[in-house]
mmCIF file of C-alpha atoms in Angstrom:
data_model
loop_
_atom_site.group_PDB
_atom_site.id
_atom_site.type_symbol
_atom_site.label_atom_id
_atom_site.label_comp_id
_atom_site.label_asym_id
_atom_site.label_seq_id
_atom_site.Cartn_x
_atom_site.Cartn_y
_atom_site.Cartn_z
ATOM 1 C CA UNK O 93 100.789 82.024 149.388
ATOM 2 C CA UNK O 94 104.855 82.706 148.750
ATOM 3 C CA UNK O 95 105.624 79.817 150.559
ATOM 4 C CA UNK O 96 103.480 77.663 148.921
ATOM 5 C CA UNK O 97 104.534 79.760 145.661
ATOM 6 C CA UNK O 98 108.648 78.961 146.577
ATOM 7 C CA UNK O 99 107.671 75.576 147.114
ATOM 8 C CA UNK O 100 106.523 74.962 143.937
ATOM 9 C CA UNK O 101 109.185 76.934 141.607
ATOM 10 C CA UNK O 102 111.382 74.490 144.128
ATOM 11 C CA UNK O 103 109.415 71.476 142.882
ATOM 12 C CA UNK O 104 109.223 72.525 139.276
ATOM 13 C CA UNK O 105 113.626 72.792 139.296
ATOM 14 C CA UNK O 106 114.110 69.288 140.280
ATOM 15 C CA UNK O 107 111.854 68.105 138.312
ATOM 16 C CA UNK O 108 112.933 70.168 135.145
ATOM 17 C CA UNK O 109 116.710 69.338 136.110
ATOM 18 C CA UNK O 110 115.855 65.437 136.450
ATOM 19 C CA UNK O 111 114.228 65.248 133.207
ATOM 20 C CA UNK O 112 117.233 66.868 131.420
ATOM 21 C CA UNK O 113 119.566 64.113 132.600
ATOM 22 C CA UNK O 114 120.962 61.071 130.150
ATOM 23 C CA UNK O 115 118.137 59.152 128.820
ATOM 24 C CA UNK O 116 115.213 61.236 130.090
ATOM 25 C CA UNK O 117 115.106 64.068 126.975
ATOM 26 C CA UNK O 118 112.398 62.107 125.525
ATOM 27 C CA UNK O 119 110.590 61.458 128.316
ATOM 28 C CA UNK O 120 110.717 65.620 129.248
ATOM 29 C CA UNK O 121 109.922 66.192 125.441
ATOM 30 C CA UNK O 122 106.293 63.940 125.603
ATOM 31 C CA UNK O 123 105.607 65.652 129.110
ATOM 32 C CA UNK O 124 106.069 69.535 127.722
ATOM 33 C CA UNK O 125 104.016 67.574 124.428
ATOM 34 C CA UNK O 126 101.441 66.906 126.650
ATOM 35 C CA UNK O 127 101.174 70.361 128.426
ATOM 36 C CA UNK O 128 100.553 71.927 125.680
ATOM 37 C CA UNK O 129 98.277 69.430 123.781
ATOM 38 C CA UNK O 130 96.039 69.958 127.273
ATOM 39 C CA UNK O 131 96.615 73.425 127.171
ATOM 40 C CA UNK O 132 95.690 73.937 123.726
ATOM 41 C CA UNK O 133 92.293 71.958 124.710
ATOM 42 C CA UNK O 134 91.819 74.263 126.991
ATOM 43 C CA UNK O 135 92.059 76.915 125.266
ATOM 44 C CA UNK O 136 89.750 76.022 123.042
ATOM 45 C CA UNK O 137 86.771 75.221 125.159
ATOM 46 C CA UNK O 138 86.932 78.046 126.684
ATOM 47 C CA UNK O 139 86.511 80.232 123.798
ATOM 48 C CA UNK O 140 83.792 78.184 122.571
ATOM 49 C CA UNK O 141 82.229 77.650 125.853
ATOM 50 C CA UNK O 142 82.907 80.303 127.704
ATOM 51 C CA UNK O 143 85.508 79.430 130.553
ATOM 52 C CA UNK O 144 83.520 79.019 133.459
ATOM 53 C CA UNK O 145 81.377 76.400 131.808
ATOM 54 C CA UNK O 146 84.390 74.472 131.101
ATOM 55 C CA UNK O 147 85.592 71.249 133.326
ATOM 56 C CA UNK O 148 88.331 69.525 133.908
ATOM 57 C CA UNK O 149 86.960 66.513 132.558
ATOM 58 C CA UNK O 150 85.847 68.325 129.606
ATOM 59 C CA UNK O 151 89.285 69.515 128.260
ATOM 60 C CA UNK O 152 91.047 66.015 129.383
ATOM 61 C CA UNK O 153 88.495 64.497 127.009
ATOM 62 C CA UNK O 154 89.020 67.018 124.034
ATOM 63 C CA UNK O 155 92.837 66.019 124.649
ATOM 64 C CA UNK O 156 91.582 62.141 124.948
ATOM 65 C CA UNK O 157 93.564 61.791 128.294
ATOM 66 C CA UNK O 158 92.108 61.096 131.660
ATOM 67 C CA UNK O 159 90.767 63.223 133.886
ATOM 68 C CA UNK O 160 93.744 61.877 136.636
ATOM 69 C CA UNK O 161 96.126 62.476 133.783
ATOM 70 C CA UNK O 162 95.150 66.065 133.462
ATOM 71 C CA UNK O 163 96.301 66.872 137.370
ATOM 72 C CA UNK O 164 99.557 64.963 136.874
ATOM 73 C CA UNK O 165 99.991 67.894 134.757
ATOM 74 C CA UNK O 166 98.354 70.897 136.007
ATOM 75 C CA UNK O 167 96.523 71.641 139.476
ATOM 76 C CA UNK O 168 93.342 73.819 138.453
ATOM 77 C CA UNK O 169 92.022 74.418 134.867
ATOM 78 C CA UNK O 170 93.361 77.744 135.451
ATOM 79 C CA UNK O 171 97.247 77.022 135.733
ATOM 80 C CA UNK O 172 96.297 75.078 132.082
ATOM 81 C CA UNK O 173 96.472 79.105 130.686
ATOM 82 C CA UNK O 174 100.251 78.845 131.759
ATOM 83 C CA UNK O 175 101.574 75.946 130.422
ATOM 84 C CA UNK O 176 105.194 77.528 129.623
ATOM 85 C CA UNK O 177 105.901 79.361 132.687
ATOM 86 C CA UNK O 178 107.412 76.776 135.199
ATOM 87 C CA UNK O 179 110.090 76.235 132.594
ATOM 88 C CA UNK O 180 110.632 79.691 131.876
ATOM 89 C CA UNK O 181 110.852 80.196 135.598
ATOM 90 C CA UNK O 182 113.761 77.407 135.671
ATOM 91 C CA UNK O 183 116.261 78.800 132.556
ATOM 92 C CA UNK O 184 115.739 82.448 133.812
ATOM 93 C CA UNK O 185 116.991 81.064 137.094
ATOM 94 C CA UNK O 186 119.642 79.622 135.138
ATOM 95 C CA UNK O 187 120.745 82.178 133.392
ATOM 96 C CA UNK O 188 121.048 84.261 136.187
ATOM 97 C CA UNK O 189 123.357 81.852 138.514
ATOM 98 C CA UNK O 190 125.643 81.617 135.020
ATOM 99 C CA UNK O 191 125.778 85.023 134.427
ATOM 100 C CA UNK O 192 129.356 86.635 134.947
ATOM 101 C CA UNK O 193 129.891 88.479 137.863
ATOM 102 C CA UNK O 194 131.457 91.532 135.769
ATOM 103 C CA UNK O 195 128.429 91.662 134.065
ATOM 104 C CA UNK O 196 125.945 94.957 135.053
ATOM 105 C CA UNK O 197 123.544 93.015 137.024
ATOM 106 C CA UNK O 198 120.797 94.989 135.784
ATOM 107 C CA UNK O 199 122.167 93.794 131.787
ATOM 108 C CA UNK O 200 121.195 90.616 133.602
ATOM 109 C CA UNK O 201 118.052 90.777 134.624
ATOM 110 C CA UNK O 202 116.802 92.405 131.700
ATOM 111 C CA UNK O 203 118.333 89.079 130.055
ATOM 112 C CA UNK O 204 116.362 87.079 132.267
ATOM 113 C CA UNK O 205 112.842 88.923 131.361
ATOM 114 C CA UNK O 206 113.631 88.427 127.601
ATOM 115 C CA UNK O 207 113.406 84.334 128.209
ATOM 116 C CA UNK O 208 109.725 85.553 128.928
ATOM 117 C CA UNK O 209 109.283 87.925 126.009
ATOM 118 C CA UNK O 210 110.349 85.000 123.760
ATOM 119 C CA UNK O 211 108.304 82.814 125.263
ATOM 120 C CA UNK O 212 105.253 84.702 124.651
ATOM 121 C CA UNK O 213 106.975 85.481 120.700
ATOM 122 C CA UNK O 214 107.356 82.298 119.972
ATOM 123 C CA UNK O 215 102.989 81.571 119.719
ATOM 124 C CA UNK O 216 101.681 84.789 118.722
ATOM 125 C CA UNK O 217 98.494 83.346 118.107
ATOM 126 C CA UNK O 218 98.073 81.640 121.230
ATOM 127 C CA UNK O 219 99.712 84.578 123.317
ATOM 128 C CA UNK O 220 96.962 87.097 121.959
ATOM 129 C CA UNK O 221 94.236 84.548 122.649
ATOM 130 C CA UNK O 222 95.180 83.794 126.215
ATOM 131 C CA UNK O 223 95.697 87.452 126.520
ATOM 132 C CA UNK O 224 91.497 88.665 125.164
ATOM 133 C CA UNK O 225 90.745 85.610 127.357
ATOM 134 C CA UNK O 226 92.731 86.581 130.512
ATOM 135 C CA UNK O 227 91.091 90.094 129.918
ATOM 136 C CA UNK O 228 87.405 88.822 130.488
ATOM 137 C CA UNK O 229 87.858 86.188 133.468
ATOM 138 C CA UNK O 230 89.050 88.022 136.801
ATOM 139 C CA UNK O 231 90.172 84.377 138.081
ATOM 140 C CA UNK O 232 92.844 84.545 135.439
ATOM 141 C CA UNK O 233 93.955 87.956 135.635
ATOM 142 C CA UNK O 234 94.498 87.475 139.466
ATOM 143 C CA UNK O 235 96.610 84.094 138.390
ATOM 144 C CA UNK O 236 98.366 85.925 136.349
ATOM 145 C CA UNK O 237 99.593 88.508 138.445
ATOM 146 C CA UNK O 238 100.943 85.848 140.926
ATOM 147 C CA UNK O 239 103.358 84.132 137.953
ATOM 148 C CA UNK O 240 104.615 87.648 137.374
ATOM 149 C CA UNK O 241 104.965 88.044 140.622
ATOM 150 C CA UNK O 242 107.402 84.911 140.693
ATOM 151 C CA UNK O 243 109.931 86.403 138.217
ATOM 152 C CA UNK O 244 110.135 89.863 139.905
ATOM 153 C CA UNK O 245 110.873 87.843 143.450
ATOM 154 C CA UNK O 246 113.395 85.850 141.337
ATOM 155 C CA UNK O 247 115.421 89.134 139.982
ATOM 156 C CA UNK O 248 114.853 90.987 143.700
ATOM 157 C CA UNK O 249 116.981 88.183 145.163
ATOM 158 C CA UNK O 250 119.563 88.218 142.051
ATOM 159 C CA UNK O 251 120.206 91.745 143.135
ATOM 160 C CA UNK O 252 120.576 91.251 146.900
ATOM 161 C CA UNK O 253 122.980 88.686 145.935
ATOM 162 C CA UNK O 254 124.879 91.000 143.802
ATOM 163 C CA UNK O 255 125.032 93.529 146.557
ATOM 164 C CA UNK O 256 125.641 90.897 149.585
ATOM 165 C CA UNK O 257 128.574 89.857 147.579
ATOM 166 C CA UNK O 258 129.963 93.425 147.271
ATOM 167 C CA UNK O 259 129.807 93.724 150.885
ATOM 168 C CA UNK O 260 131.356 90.063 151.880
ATOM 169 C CA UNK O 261 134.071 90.924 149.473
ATOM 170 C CA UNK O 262 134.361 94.685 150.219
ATOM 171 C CA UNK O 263 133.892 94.645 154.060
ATOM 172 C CA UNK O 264 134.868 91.036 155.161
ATOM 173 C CA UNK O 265 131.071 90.208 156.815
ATOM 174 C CA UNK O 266 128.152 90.453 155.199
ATOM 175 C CA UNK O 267 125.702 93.569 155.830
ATOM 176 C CA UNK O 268 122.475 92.508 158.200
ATOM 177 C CA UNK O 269 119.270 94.031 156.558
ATOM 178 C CA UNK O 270 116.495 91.963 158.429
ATOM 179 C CA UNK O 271 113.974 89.644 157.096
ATOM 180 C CA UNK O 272 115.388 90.802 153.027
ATOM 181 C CA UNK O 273 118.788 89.010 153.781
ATOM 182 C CA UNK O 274 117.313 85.483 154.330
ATOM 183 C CA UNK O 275 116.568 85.313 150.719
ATOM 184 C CA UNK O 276 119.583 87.209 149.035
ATOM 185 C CA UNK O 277 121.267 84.579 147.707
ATOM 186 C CA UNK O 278 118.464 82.064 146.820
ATOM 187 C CA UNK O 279 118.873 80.522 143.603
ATOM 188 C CA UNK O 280 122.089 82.980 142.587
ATOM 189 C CA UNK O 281 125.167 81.416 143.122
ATOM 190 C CA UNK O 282 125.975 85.168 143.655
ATOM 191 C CA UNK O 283 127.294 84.183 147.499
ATOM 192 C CA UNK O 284 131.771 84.444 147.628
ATOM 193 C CA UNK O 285 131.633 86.042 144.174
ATOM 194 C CA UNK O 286 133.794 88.667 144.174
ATOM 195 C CA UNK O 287 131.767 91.682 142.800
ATOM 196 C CA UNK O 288 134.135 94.637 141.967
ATOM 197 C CA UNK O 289 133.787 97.534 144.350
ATOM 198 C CA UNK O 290 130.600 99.968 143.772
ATOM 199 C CA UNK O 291 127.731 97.881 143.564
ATOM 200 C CA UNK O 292 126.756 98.508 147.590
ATOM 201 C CA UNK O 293 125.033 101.885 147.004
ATOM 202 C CA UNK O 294 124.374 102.803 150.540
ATOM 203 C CA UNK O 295 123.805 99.750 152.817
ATOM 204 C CA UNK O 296 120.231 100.294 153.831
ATOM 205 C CA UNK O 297 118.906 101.448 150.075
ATOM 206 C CA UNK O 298 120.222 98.850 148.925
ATOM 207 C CA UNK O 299 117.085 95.910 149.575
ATOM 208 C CA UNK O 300 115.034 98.980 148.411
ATOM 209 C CA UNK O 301 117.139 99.444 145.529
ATOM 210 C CA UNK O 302 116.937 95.843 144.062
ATOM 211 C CA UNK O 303 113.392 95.296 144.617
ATOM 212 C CA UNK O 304 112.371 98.947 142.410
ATOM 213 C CA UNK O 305 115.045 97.933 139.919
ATOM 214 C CA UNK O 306 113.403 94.582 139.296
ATOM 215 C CA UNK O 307 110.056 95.958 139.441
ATOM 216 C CA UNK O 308 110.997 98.437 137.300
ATOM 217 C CA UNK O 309 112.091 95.846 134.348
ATOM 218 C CA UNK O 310 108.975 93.291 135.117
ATOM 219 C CA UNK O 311 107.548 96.457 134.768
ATOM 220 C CA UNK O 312 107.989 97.759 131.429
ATOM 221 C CA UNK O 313 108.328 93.872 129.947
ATOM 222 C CA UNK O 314 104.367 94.036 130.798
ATOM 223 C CA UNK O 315 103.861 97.099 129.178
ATOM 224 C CA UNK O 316 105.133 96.399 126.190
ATOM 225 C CA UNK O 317 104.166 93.312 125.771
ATOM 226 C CA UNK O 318 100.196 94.421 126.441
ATOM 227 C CA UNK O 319 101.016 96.769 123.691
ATOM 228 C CA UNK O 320 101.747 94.222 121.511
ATOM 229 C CA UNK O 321 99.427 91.929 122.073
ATOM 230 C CA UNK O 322 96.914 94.691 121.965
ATOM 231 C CA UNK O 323 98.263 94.808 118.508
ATOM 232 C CA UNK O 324 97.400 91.389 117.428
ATOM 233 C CA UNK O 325 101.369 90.177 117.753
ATOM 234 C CA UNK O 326 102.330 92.416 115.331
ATOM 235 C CA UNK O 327 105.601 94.440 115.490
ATOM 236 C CA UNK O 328 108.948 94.198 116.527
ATOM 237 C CA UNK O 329 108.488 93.455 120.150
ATOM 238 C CA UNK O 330 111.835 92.408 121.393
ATOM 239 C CA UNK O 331 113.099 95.822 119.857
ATOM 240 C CA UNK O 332 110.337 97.679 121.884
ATOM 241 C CA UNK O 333 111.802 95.518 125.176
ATOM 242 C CA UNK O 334 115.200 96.936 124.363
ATOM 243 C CA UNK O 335 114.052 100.527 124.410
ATOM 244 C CA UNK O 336 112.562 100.422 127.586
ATOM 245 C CA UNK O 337 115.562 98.610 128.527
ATOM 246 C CA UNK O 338 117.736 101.900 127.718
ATOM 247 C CA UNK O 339 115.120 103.741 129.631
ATOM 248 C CA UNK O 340 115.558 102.179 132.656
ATOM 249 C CA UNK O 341 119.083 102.006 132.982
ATOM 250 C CA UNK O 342 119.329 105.590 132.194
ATOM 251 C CA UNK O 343 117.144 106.035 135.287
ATOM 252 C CA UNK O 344 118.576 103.715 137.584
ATOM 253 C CA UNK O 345 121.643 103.146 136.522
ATOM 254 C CA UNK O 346 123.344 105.673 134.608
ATOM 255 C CA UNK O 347 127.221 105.430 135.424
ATOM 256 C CA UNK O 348 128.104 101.734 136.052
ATOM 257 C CA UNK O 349 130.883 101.462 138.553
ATOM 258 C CA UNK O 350 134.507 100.777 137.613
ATOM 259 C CA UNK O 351 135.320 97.740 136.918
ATOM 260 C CA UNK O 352 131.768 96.831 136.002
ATOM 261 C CA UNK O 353 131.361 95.776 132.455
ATOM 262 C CA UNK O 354 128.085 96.568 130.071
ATOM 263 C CA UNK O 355 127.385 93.477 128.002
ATOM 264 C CA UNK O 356 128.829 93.571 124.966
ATOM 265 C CA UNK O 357 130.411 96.619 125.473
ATOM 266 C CA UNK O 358 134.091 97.393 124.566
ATOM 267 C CA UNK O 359 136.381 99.076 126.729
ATOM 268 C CA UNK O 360 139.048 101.195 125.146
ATOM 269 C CA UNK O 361 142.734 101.179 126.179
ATOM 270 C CA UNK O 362 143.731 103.845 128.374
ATOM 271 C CA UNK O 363 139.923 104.985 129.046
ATOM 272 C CA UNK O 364 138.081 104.571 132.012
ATOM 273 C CA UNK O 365 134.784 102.157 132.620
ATOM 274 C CA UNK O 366 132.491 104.895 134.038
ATOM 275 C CA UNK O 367 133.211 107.101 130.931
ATOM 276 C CA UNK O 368 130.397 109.855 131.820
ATOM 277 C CA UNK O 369 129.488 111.813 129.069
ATOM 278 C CA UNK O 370 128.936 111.324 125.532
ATOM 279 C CA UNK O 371 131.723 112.648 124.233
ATOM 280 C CA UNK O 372 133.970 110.643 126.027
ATOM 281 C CA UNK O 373 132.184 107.752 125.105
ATOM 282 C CA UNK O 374 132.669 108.856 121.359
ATOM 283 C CA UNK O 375 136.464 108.879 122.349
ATOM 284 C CA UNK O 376 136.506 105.264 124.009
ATOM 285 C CA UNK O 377 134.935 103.935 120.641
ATOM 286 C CA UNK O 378 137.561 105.721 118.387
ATOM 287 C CA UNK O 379 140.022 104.480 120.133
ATOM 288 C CA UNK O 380 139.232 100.937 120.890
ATOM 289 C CA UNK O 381 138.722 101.094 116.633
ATOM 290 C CA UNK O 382 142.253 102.339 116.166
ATOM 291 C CA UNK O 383 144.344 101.212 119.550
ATOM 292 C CA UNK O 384 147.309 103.964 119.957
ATOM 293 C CA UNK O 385 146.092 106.167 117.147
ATOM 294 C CA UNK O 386 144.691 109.791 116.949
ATOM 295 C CA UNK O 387 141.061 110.877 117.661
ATOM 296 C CA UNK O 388 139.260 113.032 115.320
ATOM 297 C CA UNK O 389 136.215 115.197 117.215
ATOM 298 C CA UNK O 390 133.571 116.800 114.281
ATOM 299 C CA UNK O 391 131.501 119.504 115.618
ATOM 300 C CA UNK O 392 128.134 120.108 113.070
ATOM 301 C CA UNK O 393 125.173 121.660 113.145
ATOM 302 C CA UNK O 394 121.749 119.305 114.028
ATOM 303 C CA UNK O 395 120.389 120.289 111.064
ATOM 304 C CA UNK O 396 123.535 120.152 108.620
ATOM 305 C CA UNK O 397 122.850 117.760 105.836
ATOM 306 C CA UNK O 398 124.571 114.324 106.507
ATOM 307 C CA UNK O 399 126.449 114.550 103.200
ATOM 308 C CA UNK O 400 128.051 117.457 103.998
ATOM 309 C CA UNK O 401 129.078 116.126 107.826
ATOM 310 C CA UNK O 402 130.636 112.678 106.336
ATOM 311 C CA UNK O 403 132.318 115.735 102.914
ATOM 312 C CA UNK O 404 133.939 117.305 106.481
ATOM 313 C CA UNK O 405 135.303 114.287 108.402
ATOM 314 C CA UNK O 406 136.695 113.048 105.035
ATOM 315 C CA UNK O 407 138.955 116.091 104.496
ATOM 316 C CA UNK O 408 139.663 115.909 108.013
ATOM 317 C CA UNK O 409 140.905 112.928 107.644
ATOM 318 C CA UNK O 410 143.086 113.314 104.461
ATOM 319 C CA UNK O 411 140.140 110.853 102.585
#
């Protein structure tokens, strides 16, 4: 089933690439068109009629197509529940061969799951539907587990990459790690990329290591998003994702390695990237605010009102 699973993400980006060339955007904008006009069909048949009564020949006709047009699209009635995923599949690929190599790879990857948050985000309606209707037909839960299984493959080779290119860079040959190296730098562009010294956390973990990080963030993108959608697609989602974002680094990851840039992240002159503690991370901020200048540390009790706190730091500060 993976090969005929890498196959067909391999199928899906040349096709998706070909379509985005000159003069093909509006052929590519009819095709995605028609996916979801079938899809939509589908979807609605099978919460009138109950999913296994429903044919293909049934949901090309609510979509007034033929029933040979319907497999130029999909393969099975089931992979009709997925319509977005193949394309999601191909820009989180993307984004993950464009990403810096400075960047923490893991900031990556949790990137790369939020294409798939927002693609859910984007149809609330029609994400909670599929989601009651996934729930009741074991056929579809199983499918779905195999597409999620496609992205966490996709980030477990991202982070071999990252780590074969530590050690190509760092040790002159690249580490040998058995069947997990043929697919380290599928898809990556992570191969001669100089990856700043760190990232090889102890040769033989690391395989282990990448595949429990990107479980780990496939992970907790499923759980929250089943909370949501338990919720009716209600809620700030994508600020839910984020939290268990923080979690997970802080588990995995706490102390990036120097050199090693956090997204968005500012590093202050003078201070160091693997800043440890809190407090030094308070300085780093001060001073990237006021480059050269003094740094003012308040200590205050948890419970001291906040007017009182701000009252202090003002007279400390001549305000």
């Amino acid at each position: 089933m993976d090969r005929e699973q890498s196959s067909a993400e391999q199928d899906v980006r040349t096709v998706t690439v070909a379509e985005q060339g000159p003069g093909n955007r509006r052929a590519a904008a009819q095709r995605q068109q028609m996916r979801q006009d079938l899809a939509a069909a589908a979807m609605e048949l099978f919460a009138t009629q109950g999913y296994e009564e429903t044919t293909v020949d049934q949901i090309a006709a609510a979509a007034g197509v033929a029933r040979r047009t319907f497999f130029r699209y999909f393969r099975s009635k089931e992979e009709a529940i997925f319509p977005d995923h193949d394309d999601t599949l191909v820009r989180v690929a993307d984004l993950l061969a464009s990403a810096e190599p400075e960047e923490h790879p893991l900031d990556v990857v949790c990137r790369g799951i939020k294409e798939v948050l927002h693609m859910y985000a984007a149809t609330p309606g029609v994400s909670v539907a599929r989601y009651q209707l996934i729930r009741q037909v074991p056929t579809l839960r199983e499918r779905e587990i195999a597409v999620v299984a496609r992205y966490e493959r996709l980030f477990t080779r991202y982070l071999l990459g990252r780590f074969d290119a530590t050690g190509t860079a760092a040790g002159g040959a690249r580490n040998e790690r058995g069947p997990e190296r043929d697919h380290a730098t599928v898809g990556t562009g992570a191969e001669g990329v100089a990856v700043p010294a760190g990232w090889q956390h102890g040769g033989d973990d690391d395989s282990m290591l990448a595949e429990v990080s990107a479980a780990a963030v496939v992970a907790a993108h499923n759980h929250v998003l089943r909370r949501w959608l338990r919720a009716g697609g209600h809620g700030d989602v994508e600020a839910q994702l984020e939290h268990s974002f923080e979690v997970i680094r802080g588990t995995f990851w706490a102390t990036p390695p120097r050199g090693v840039r956090r997204r968005g992240t500012v590093v202050a002159p003078g201070a160091t990237e693997d800043a440890a503690t809190p407090l030094e991370l308070a300085a780093a901020s001060a001073l990237s605010a006021t480059p050269g200048g003094e740094v003012l540390i308040t200590v205050a009790r948890t419970d001291a009102p906040l007017e009182l706190v701000l009252d202090s730091i003002k007279a400390a500060l001549g305000r």
